Short mmCIF file of C-alpha atoms in Angstrom, two decimals:
data_model
loop_
_atom_site.label_atom_id
_atom_site.label_comp_id
_atom_site.label_asym_id
_atom_site.label_seq_id
_atom_site.Cartn_x
_atom_site.Cartn_y
_atom_site.Cartn_z
CA MET A 388 -1.96 9.74 -8.64
CA LEU A 389 -0.41 7.64 -10.91
CA GLY A 390 -2.55 4.67 -9.84
CA LYS A 391 -5.61 6.18 -8.78
CA PRO A 392 -7.54 6.33 -12.27
CA VAL A 393 -6.91 2.45 -12.50
CA GLU A 394 -7.48 1.42 -9.00
CA GLY A 395 -8.65 -2.24 -8.52
CA TRP A 396 -8.32 -3.12 -12.16
CA SER A 397 -6.79 -6.24 -13.58
CA ARG A 398 -3.18 -6.36 -15.07
CA GLU A 399 -4.99 -7.15 -18.18
CA ASP A 400 -7.33 -4.81 -18.07
CA ILE A 401 -4.74 -2.34 -17.61
CA ILE A 402 -2.49 -3.17 -19.95
CA GLU A 403 -5.40 -3.27 -22.66
CA TYR A 404 -6.58 0.38 -21.74
CA LEU A 405 -3.07 1.78 -22.28
CA LYS A 406 -2.35 -0.01 -25.41
CA THR A 407 -5.67 1.45 -26.63
CA ALA A 408 -4.42 4.96 -25.72
CA ASP A 409 -0.83 4.17 -27.15
CA SER A 410 0.99 4.67 -24.02
CA TYR A 411 2.13 1.15 -23.02
CA PRO A 412 4.58 0.56 -21.44
CA LEU A 413 3.54 3.27 -18.85
CA ASP A 414 5.79 6.09 -18.51
CA ASP A 415 3.44 8.83 -17.56
CA TYR A 416 -0.03 9.56 -15.97
CA ILE A 417 -2.90 7.63 -17.32
CA PRO A 418 -4.55 9.41 -20.52
CA GLU A 419 -7.74 9.74 -21.43
CA LEU A 420 -8.85 7.49 -24.47
CA VAL A 421 -9.86 9.38 -27.47
CA GLN A 422 -12.67 6.93 -28.56
CA LYS A 423 -14.61 6.13 -25.61
CA ASN A 424 -14.74 2.38 -24.87
CA GLU A 425 -17.80 1.17 -22.55
CA LYS A 426 -15.63 -1.62 -21.32
CA PHE A 427 -13.58 1.31 -19.36
CA LYS A 428 -15.47 3.60 -17.32
CA LEU A 429 -13.72 6.27 -15.60
CA SER A 430 -15.67 8.50 -13.00
CA ASN A 431 -16.15 11.97 -14.08
CA TYR A 432 -14.20 13.01 -11.17
CA ILE A 433 -11.05 11.09 -12.38
CA ILE A 434 -11.92 12.40 -15.82
CA GLU A 435 -11.87 15.82 -14.84
CA ARG A 436 -8.81 15.74 -12.29
CA GLY A 437 -6.90 12.55 -12.20
CA LEU A 438 -5.70 11.91 -16.09
CA ARG A 439 -2.82 13.09 -17.90
CA GLY A 440 -3.01 16.95 -18.20
CA LYS A 441 -5.60 17.45 -15.91
CA ILE A 442 -4.02 17.18 -12.64
CA LYS A 443 -3.33 20.40 -10.62
CA CYS A 444 -3.06 18.63 -7.17
CA ALA A 445 -3.18 15.47 -5.52
CA LEU A 446 -6.64 14.27 -5.08
CA ARG A 447 -8.23 13.42 -1.43
CA ASP A 448 -7.66 9.78 -0.73
CA ASP A 449 -7.46 7.64 2.20
CA ASP A 450 -4.08 6.57 1.47
CA ILE A 451 -3.05 10.11 2.01
CA ASP A 452 -5.51 11.20 5.14
CA TYR A 453 -3.59 8.41 7.34
CA THR A 454 -0.11 9.88 6.23
CA ILE A 455 -1.25 13.49 7.66
CA ILE A 456 -3.18 12.01 10.67
CA ASN A 457 0.14 10.05 11.72
CA LEU A 458 2.29 12.95 11.14
CA GLU A 459 -0.21 15.10 13.31
CA LEU A 460 -0.09 12.11 15.83
CA LEU A 461 3.64 12.26 16.19
CA GLU A 462 3.74 16.28 16.38
CA GLU A 463 1.28 16.20 19.24
CA ARG A 464 1.96 12.90 20.92
CA GLY A 465 5.98 12.16 20.01
CA PHE A 466 7.33 9.01 19.58
CA ASN A 467 5.83 7.20 22.69
CA PHE A 468 2.15 7.41 21.17
CA THR A 469 -0.07 4.48 22.24
CA THR A 470 -2.85 2.74 20.19
CA TYR A 471 -5.40 4.59 22.17
CA ASP A 472 -4.02 7.93 21.15
CA VAL A 473 -4.26 6.70 17.38
CA ALA A 474 -7.97 5.95 17.96
CA GLU A 475 -8.41 9.52 19.28
CA GLN A 476 -6.89 10.83 16.19
CA TRP A 477 -9.48 8.87 14.03
CA ILE A 478 -12.40 9.77 16.20
CA SER A 479 -11.41 13.52 16.38
CA LYS A 480 -10.26 14.00 12.90
CA ILE A 481 -11.36 11.54 10.26
CA PRO A 482 -14.93 11.79 9.12
CA TYR A 483 -16.75 7.99 9.22
CA ALA A 484 -17.77 7.82 5.97
CA MET A 485 -14.28 8.70 4.83
CA THR A 486 -12.95 5.41 6.33
CA TYR A 487 -13.14 1.89 4.50
CA THR A 488 -12.88 -1.68 5.16
CA ALA A 489 -11.14 -2.65 8.39
CA GLU A 490 -10.25 1.05 9.28
CA ARG A 491 -14.52 1.60 9.12
CA GLU A 492 -15.03 -1.55 11.27
CA ALA A 493 -12.61 -0.31 13.85
CA TYR A 494 -13.75 2.99 14.22
CA ARG A 495 -17.47 1.53 14.80
CA ASN A 496 -15.70 -0.35 17.49
CA ILE A 497 -14.02 2.40 18.96
CA VAL A 498 -17.34 4.17 19.07
CA ILE A 499 -19.44 1.36 20.78
CA GLY A 500 -16.82 1.07 23.71
CA LEU A 501 -14.39 -1.74 22.30
CA LYS A 502 -10.41 -1.33 23.20
CA PRO A 503 -7.63 -2.27 21.16
CA PRO A 504 -6.89 -5.10 20.15
CA GLN A 505 -10.21 -5.92 20.37
CA THR A 506 -11.14 -3.06 17.92
CA ALA A 507 -9.18 -4.87 15.24
CA SER A 508 -10.93 -8.46 15.71
CA PHE A 509 -14.56 -7.68 16.26
CA TRP A 510 -16.97 -7.99 13.15
CA ASN A 511 -13.84 -7.18 10.99
CA PRO A 512 -13.40 -9.50 8.03
CA PHE A 513 -10.91 -7.02 6.67
CA ARG A 514 -8.65 -7.23 9.45
CA GLU A 515 -5.36 -8.76 7.07
CA TRP A 516 -6.34 -6.46 4.10
CA ILE A 517 -3.99 -3.53 2.71
CA GLY A 518 -5.59 -0.68 4.91
CA ALA A 519 -2.51 -0.73 7.76
CA GLN A 520 0.02 -1.27 4.96
CA ILE A 521 -1.03 2.01 3.36
CA ARG A 522 -0.51 4.13 6.67
CA ALA A 523 3.10 3.07 7.44
CA ASP A 524 4.88 5.87 5.63
CA VAL A 525 5.53 8.64 7.99
CA PHE A 526 6.98 6.22 10.68
CA GLY A 527 9.50 5.35 8.05
CA TYR A 528 10.27 8.62 7.12
CA VAL A 529 10.77 10.27 10.76
CA LEU A 530 13.12 7.41 11.61
CA PRO A 531 15.70 7.01 9.01
CA GLY A 532 18.01 4.29 9.49
CA LYS A 533 16.31 2.78 12.42
CA PRO A 534 13.90 0.21 10.82
CA TRP A 535 13.07 -1.55 14.02
CA LYS A 536 12.07 1.76 15.64
CA ALA A 537 9.96 2.39 12.53
CA ALA A 538 8.25 -1.29 12.67
CA GLU A 539 7.41 -0.75 16.24
CA LEU A 540 5.49 2.39 15.55
CA ALA A 541 3.67 1.17 12.82
CA TYR A 542 2.74 -2.10 15.18
CA ARG A 543 1.18 0.34 17.37
CA ASP A 544 -0.64 1.81 14.62
CA ALA A 545 -1.66 -1.33 12.96
CA THR A 546 -3.01 -3.20 15.85
CA LEU A 547 -6.09 -0.77 16.43
CA SER A 548 -7.50 -2.09 13.11
CA HIS A 549 -5.65 -5.23 11.79
CA ILE A 550 -4.25 -8.64 12.93
CA LYS A 551 -1.37 -10.93 11.86
CA ASN A 552 -0.48 -9.86 8.37
CA GLY A 553 -2.34 -6.98 8.17
CA VAL A 554 -0.40 -5.55 11.03
CA TYR A 555 2.96 -7.24 9.56
CA GLY A 556 2.44 -5.05 6.20
CA GLU A 557 2.41 -1.93 7.85
CA MET A 558 5.63 -2.91 10.05
CA PHE A 559 7.20 -4.08 6.93
CA VAL A 560 6.86 -0.97 4.85
CA ALA A 561 7.71 1.49 7.66
CA ALA A 562 10.71 -0.55 8.22
CA THR A 563 11.65 -0.88 4.64
CA ILE A 564 11.68 3.08 4.02
CA SER A 565 13.40 3.62 7.35
CA ALA A 566 16.41 1.13 5.79
CA SER A 567 16.34 2.66 2.38
CA PHE A 568 17.54 6.21 3.53
CA PHE A 569 20.94 4.21 4.52
CA SER A 570 20.62 1.30 2.03
CA GLU A 571 23.13 0.95 -0.83
CA ASN A 572 20.46 -0.92 -3.06
CA VAL A 573 17.02 -1.88 -2.99
CA LEU A 574 17.31 -5.44 -1.91
CA GLU A 575 19.19 -4.39 1.14
CA ALA A 576 16.26 -2.15 2.13
CA ILE A 577 13.65 -5.11 1.42
CA GLU A 578 15.61 -7.57 3.32
CA ALA A 579 16.16 -4.89 6.42
CA GLY A 580 12.08 -4.38 6.39
CA ARG A 581 11.62 -8.19 6.10
CA SER A 582 13.53 -8.84 9.21
CA CYS A 583 11.29 -6.88 11.27
CA ILE A 584 8.38 -9.20 10.61
CA PRO A 585 7.91 -12.75 12.13
CA ARG A 586 9.80 -15.30 10.11
CA THR A 587 6.59 -18.00 10.50
CA SER A 588 4.32 -15.22 8.86
CA ARG A 589 2.57 -15.58 5.53
CA LEU A 590 4.18 -12.37 4.52
CA TYR A 591 7.63 -13.28 5.42
CA GLU A 592 7.18 -16.16 3.16
CA ALA A 593 5.56 -14.34 0.26
CA ILE A 594 8.42 -11.56 0.40
CA ASP A 595 11.03 -14.56 0.15
CA SER A 596 9.49 -16.08 -2.89
CA CYS A 597 9.47 -12.91 -4.37
CA ILE A 598 13.34 -12.34 -4.10
CA SER A 599 13.80 -16.26 -5.22
CA ALA A 600 11.73 -15.56 -8.31
CA TRP A 601 13.56 -12.47 -8.97
CA LYS A 602 17.07 -14.45 -8.99
CA LYS A 603 15.59 -16.71 -11.25
CA GLU A 604 13.41 -15.28 -13.73
CA SER A 605 14.67 -12.40 -16.07
CA ASN A 606 11.98 -10.16 -16.34
CA PHE A 607 8.97 -8.90 -14.20
CA GLU A 608 6.02 -10.67 -16.04
CA GLU A 609 7.50 -14.05 -15.45
CA ALA A 610 7.89 -13.72 -12.07
CA TYR A 611 4.45 -11.97 -11.39
CA ASN A 612 2.77 -14.79 -13.14
CA LYS A 613 4.39 -17.42 -11.14
CA LEU A 614 3.54 -15.81 -7.85
CA MET A 615 0.18 -14.84 -8.69
CA GLU A 616 -0.52 -18.57 -9.33
CA LYS A 617 -0.23 -19.00 -5.54
CA TYR A 618 -1.41 -15.42 -3.92
CA GLY A 619 -3.61 -14.13 -6.82
CA LYS A 620 -6.78 -15.80 -5.54
CA LEU A 621 -6.76 -13.57 -2.23
CA ASN A 622 -8.93 -10.67 -2.25
CA PRO A 623 -7.58 -7.85 -4.40
CA ILE A 624 -7.04 -5.56 -1.25
CA HIS A 625 -5.42 -7.89 1.05
CA THR A 626 -1.97 -7.35 2.21
CA ILE A 627 -0.09 -10.20 0.82
CA ASN A 628 -0.88 -10.12 -2.82
CA ASN A 629 -0.32 -6.18 -2.85
CA ALA A 630 3.04 -6.52 -0.83
CA VAL A 631 4.17 -9.19 -3.43
CA ILE A 632 3.39 -6.50 -6.18
CA VAL A 633 5.53 -3.87 -4.12
CA VAL A 634 8.32 -5.90 -3.69
CA LEU A 635 8.50 -7.31 -7.31
CA SER A 636 8.19 -3.63 -8.48
CA LEU A 637 10.87 -2.40 -6.33
CA LEU A 638 13.07 -5.42 -7.74
CA TYR A 639 12.53 -5.13 -11.20
CA GLY A 640 12.53 -1.44 -11.24
CA GLU A 641 16.29 -1.41 -10.33
CA SER A 642 16.16 1.88 -8.41
CA ASN A 643 14.73 3.52 -11.19
CA PHE A 644 11.86 5.74 -9.71
CA SER A 645 9.52 6.20 -12.82
CA LYS A 646 10.21 2.69 -13.90
CA SER A 647 9.32 1.10 -10.20
CA ILE A 648 6.09 2.93 -9.83
CA SER A 649 5.03 2.16 -13.21
CA LEU A 650 5.48 -1.51 -12.90
CA ALA A 651 3.50 -1.33 -9.81
CA VAL A 652 0.73 0.11 -10.90
CA THR A 653 0.73 -1.47 -14.23
CA ALA A 654 0.36 -4.83 -11.97
CA GLY A 655 -3.29 -3.92 -11.23
CA LEU A 656 -4.82 -4.70 -7.86
CA ASP A 657 -4.81 -1.63 -5.33
CA THR A 658 -2.75 0.25 -8.13
CA ASP A 659 -2.56 3.77 -5.91
CA CYS A 660 -1.30 2.10 -2.88
CA ASN A 661 1.16 0.22 -4.50
CA GLY A 662 2.73 2.78 -6.47
CA ALA A 663 2.83 5.10 -3.63
CA THR A 664 4.48 2.81 -1.52
CA VAL A 665 6.90 1.97 -3.93
CA GLY A 666 7.45 5.67 -4.56
CA SER A 667 8.23 6.08 -0.98
CA ILE A 668 10.79 3.39 -0.82
CA VAL A 669 12.71 4.18 -3.85
CA GLY A 670 12.33 7.97 -3.26
CA ALA A 671 13.83 7.32 0.25
CA LEU A 672 16.56 5.06 -1.46
CA VAL A 673 17.71 7.16 -4.46
CA GLY A 674 16.72 10.94 -2.81
#
């Protein structure tokens, strides 16, 4: 909910908005501007329900849909569920219009009779975007201290709609959440999650680059700017650039829940996804 009003905004625009609202650095929900500014257009839905002082409940969002759907999947099928079971959950419980990017393409492919893993690759230009990464959380929650098992469940879920780094993103997040319950610090959790994805992948390299930048640079902004020179050209909802924001926010957030999610949201791109992922990991780490 912290990141939902500014979803898809650039870091520069978010900081400008917050400074205009006298709320930078961010340490509370996004406020409404007293004086309207045409540059920053928020939907009436967000203005009425998603800004500071207006939030009565979590707003419906695909990020939350899959957390609930995957919990029901585990309750109904257990830990031995298959990718076919995931497909059945989707078409029986999620309206087509409530799916987006890779999930919508995979949904269509299921309906026209394709089987996994072809559902992920056929006519699906979004197959390495962030959609699977946001579906990871429950698999980490239910398997505390078992990152490899959590990554395995995430793999079975992700391969319905994603390939390669799109799949590795969900595996990494599920494994990191799982490891967080028993880790001494956030770096230990990240390294446990990273160990569950292929060393030859671009995502593994990006996580490695985040850790190296954190060890060299004294503040978040310096590390962020350096890494976005390399990964910033990817689509704003690609897995890799958003995973970079997640890892940097975790490292520079220093296991402080509010600081960590605020860094993730202020960084821009897929702000609600990244804030929620960081919140899951730090929440598991510190309780």
